[in-house]
Short mmCIF file of N, CA and C in Angstrom, two decimals:
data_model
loop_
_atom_site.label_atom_id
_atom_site.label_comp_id
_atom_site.label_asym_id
_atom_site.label_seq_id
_atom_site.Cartn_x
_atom_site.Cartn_y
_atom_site.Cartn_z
N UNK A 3 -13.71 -0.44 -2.76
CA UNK A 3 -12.62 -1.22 -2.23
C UNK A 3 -12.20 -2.24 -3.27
N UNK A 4 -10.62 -2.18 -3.66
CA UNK A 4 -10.76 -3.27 -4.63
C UNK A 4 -9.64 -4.61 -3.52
N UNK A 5 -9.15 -4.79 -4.55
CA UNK A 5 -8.06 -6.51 -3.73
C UNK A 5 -6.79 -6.40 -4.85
N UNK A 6 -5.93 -6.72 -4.11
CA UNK A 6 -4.72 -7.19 -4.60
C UNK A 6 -4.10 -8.21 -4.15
N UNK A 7 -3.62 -9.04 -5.10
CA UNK A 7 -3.43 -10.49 -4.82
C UNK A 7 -1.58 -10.49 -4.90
N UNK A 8 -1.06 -10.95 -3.97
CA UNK A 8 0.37 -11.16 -4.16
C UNK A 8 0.91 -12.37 -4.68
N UNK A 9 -0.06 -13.04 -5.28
CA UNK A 9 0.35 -14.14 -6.44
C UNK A 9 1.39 -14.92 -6.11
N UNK A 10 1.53 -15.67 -4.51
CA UNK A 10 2.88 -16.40 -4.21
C UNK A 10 3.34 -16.25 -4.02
N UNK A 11 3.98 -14.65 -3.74
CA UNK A 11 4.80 -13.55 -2.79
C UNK A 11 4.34 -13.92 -1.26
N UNK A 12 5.26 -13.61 -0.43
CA UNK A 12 5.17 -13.01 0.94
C UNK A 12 4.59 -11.88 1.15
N UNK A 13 5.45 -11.29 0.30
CA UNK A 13 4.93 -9.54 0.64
C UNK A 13 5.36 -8.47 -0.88
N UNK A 14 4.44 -7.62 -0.55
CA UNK A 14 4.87 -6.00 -1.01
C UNK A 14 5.51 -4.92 -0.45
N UNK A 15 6.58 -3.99 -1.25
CA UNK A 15 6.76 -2.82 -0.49
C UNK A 15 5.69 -1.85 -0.79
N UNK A 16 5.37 -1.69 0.35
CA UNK A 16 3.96 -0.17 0.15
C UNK A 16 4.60 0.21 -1.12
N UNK A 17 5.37 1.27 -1.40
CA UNK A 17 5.69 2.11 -2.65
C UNK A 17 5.07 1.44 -3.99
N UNK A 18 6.14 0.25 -3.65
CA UNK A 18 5.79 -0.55 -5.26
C UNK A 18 3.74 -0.88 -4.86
N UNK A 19 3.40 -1.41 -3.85
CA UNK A 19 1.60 -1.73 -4.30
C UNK A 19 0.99 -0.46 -4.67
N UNK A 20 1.46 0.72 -4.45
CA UNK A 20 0.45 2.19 -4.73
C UNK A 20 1.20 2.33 -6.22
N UNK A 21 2.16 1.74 -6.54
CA UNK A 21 2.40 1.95 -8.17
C UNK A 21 1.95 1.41 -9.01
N UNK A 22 2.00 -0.17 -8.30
CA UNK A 22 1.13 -0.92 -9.16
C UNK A 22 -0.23 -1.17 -9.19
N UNK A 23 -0.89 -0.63 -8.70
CA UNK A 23 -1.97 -0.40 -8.86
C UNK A 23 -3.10 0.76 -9.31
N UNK A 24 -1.54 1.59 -9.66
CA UNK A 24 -2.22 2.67 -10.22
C UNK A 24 -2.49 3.95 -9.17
N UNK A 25 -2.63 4.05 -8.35
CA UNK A 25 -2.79 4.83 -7.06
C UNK A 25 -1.99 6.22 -7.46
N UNK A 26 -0.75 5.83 -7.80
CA UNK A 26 0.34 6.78 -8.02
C UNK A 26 0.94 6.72 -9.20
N UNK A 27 1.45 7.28 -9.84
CA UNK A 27 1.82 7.70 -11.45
C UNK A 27 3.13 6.66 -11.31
N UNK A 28 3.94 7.07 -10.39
CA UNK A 28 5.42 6.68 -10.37
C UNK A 28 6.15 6.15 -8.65
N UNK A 29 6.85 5.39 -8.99
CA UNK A 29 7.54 5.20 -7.49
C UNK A 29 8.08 6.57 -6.41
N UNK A 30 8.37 7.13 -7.55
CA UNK A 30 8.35 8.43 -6.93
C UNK A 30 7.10 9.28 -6.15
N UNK A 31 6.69 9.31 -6.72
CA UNK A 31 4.75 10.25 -6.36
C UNK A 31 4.83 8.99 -5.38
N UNK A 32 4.51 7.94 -4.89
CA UNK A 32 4.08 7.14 -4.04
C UNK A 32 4.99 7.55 -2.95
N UNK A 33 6.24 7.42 -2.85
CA UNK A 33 7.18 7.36 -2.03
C UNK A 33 7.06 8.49 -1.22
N UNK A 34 6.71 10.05 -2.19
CA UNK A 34 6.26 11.36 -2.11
C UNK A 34 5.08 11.25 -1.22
N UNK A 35 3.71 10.54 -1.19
CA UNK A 35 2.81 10.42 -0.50
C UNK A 35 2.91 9.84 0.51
N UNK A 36 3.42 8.60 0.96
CA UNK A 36 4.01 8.16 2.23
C UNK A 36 4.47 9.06 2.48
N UNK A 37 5.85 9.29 2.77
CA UNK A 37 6.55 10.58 3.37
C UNK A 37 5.37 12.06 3.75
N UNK A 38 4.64 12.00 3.01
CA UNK A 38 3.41 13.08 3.52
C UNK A 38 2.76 12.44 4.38
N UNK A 39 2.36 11.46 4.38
CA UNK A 39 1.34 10.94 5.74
C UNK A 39 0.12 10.81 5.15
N UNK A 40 0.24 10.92 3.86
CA UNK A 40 -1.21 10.51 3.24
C UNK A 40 -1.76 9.19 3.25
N UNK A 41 -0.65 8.60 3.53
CA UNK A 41 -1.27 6.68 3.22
C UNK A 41 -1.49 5.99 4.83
N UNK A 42 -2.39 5.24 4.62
CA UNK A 42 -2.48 4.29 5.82
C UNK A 42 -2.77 2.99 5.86
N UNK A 43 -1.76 2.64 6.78
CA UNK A 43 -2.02 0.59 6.58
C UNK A 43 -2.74 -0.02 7.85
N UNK A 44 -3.68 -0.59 7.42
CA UNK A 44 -4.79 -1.09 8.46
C UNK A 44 -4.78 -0.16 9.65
N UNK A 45 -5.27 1.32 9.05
CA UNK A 45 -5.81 2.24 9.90
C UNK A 45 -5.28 3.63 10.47
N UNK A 46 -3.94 2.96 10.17
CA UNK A 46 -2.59 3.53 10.98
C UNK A 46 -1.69 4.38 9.89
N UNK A 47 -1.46 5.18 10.41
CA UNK A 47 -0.65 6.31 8.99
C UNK A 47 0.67 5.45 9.00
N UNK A 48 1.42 5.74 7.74
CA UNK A 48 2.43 4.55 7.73
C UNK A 48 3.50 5.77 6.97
N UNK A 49 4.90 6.00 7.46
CA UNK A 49 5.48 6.95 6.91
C UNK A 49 7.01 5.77 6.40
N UNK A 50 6.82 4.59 6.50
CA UNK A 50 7.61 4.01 6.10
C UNK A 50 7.48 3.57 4.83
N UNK A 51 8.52 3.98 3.78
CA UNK A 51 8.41 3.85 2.06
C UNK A 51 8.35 2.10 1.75
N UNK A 52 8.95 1.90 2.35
CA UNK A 52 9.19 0.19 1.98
C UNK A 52 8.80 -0.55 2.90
N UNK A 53 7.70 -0.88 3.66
CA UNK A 53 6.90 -0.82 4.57
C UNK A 53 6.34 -2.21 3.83
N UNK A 54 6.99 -3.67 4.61
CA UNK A 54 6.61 -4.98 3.66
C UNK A 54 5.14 -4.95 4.17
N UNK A 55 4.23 -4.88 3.38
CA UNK A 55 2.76 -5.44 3.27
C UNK A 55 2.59 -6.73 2.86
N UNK A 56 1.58 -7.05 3.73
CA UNK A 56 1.40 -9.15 3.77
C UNK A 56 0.11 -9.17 3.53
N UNK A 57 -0.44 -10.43 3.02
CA UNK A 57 -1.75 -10.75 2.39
C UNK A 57 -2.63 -11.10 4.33
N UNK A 58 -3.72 -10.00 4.03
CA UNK A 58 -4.77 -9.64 5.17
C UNK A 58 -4.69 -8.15 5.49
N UNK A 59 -3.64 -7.33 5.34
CA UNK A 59 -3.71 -5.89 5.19
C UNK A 59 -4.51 -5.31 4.19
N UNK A 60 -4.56 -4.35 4.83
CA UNK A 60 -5.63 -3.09 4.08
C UNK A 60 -4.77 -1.46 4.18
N UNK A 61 -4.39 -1.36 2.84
CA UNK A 61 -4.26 -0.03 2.90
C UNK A 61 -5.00 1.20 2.42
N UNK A 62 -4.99 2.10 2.57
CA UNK A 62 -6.07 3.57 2.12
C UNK A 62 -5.15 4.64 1.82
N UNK A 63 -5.77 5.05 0.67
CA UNK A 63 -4.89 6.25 0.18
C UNK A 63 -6.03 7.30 -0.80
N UNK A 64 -6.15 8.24 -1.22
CA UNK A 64 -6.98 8.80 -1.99
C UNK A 64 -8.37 8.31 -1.92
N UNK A 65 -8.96 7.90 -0.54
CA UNK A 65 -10.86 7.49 -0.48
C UNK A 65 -10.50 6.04 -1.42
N UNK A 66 -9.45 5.41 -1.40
CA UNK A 66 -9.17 3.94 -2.09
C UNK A 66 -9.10 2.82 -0.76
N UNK A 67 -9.14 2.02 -0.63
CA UNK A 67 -8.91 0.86 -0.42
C UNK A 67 -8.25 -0.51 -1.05
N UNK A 68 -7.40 -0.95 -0.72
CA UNK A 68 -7.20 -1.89 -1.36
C UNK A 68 -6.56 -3.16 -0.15
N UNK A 69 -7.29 -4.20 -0.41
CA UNK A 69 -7.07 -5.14 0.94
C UNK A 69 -6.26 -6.34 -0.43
N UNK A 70 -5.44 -6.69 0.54
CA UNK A 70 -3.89 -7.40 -0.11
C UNK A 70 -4.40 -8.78 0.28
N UNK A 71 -4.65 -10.07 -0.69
CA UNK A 71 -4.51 -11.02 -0.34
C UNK A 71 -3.42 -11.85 -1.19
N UNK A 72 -3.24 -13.57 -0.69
CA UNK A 72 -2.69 -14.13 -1.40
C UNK A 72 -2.93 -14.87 -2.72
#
């Protein structure tokens, strides 16, 4: 499980945190995996691409974790 910090942000769009973190090659491939139903945010499959993520979420994708703080 790692952490991602939104550094003074409100939020992330799912797409962009699985890019930037490496998860996914490109905004594309991410956007591609949502739309599959591969990703889930605190538990829950999430088919929304731009899906604002806030610091205390946890998303899972590929046996990853990554819990979003501020």
């Amino acid at each position: 499980m790692s952490e991602f910090s939104l550094k003074g942000h409100d939020t992330i769009a799912l797409n962009d945190l699985l890019k930037i973190t490496g998860l996914c090659g490109s905004g594309g491939a991410a956007k591609a995996v949502i739309a599959e139903g591969k990703v889930k945010v605190d538990g829950q499959i999430e088919l929304r691409k731009t899906c604002k993520i806030r610091s205390g979420q946890m998303v899972e994708f590929a046996r990853e974790r990554i819990t979003v703080t501020l």
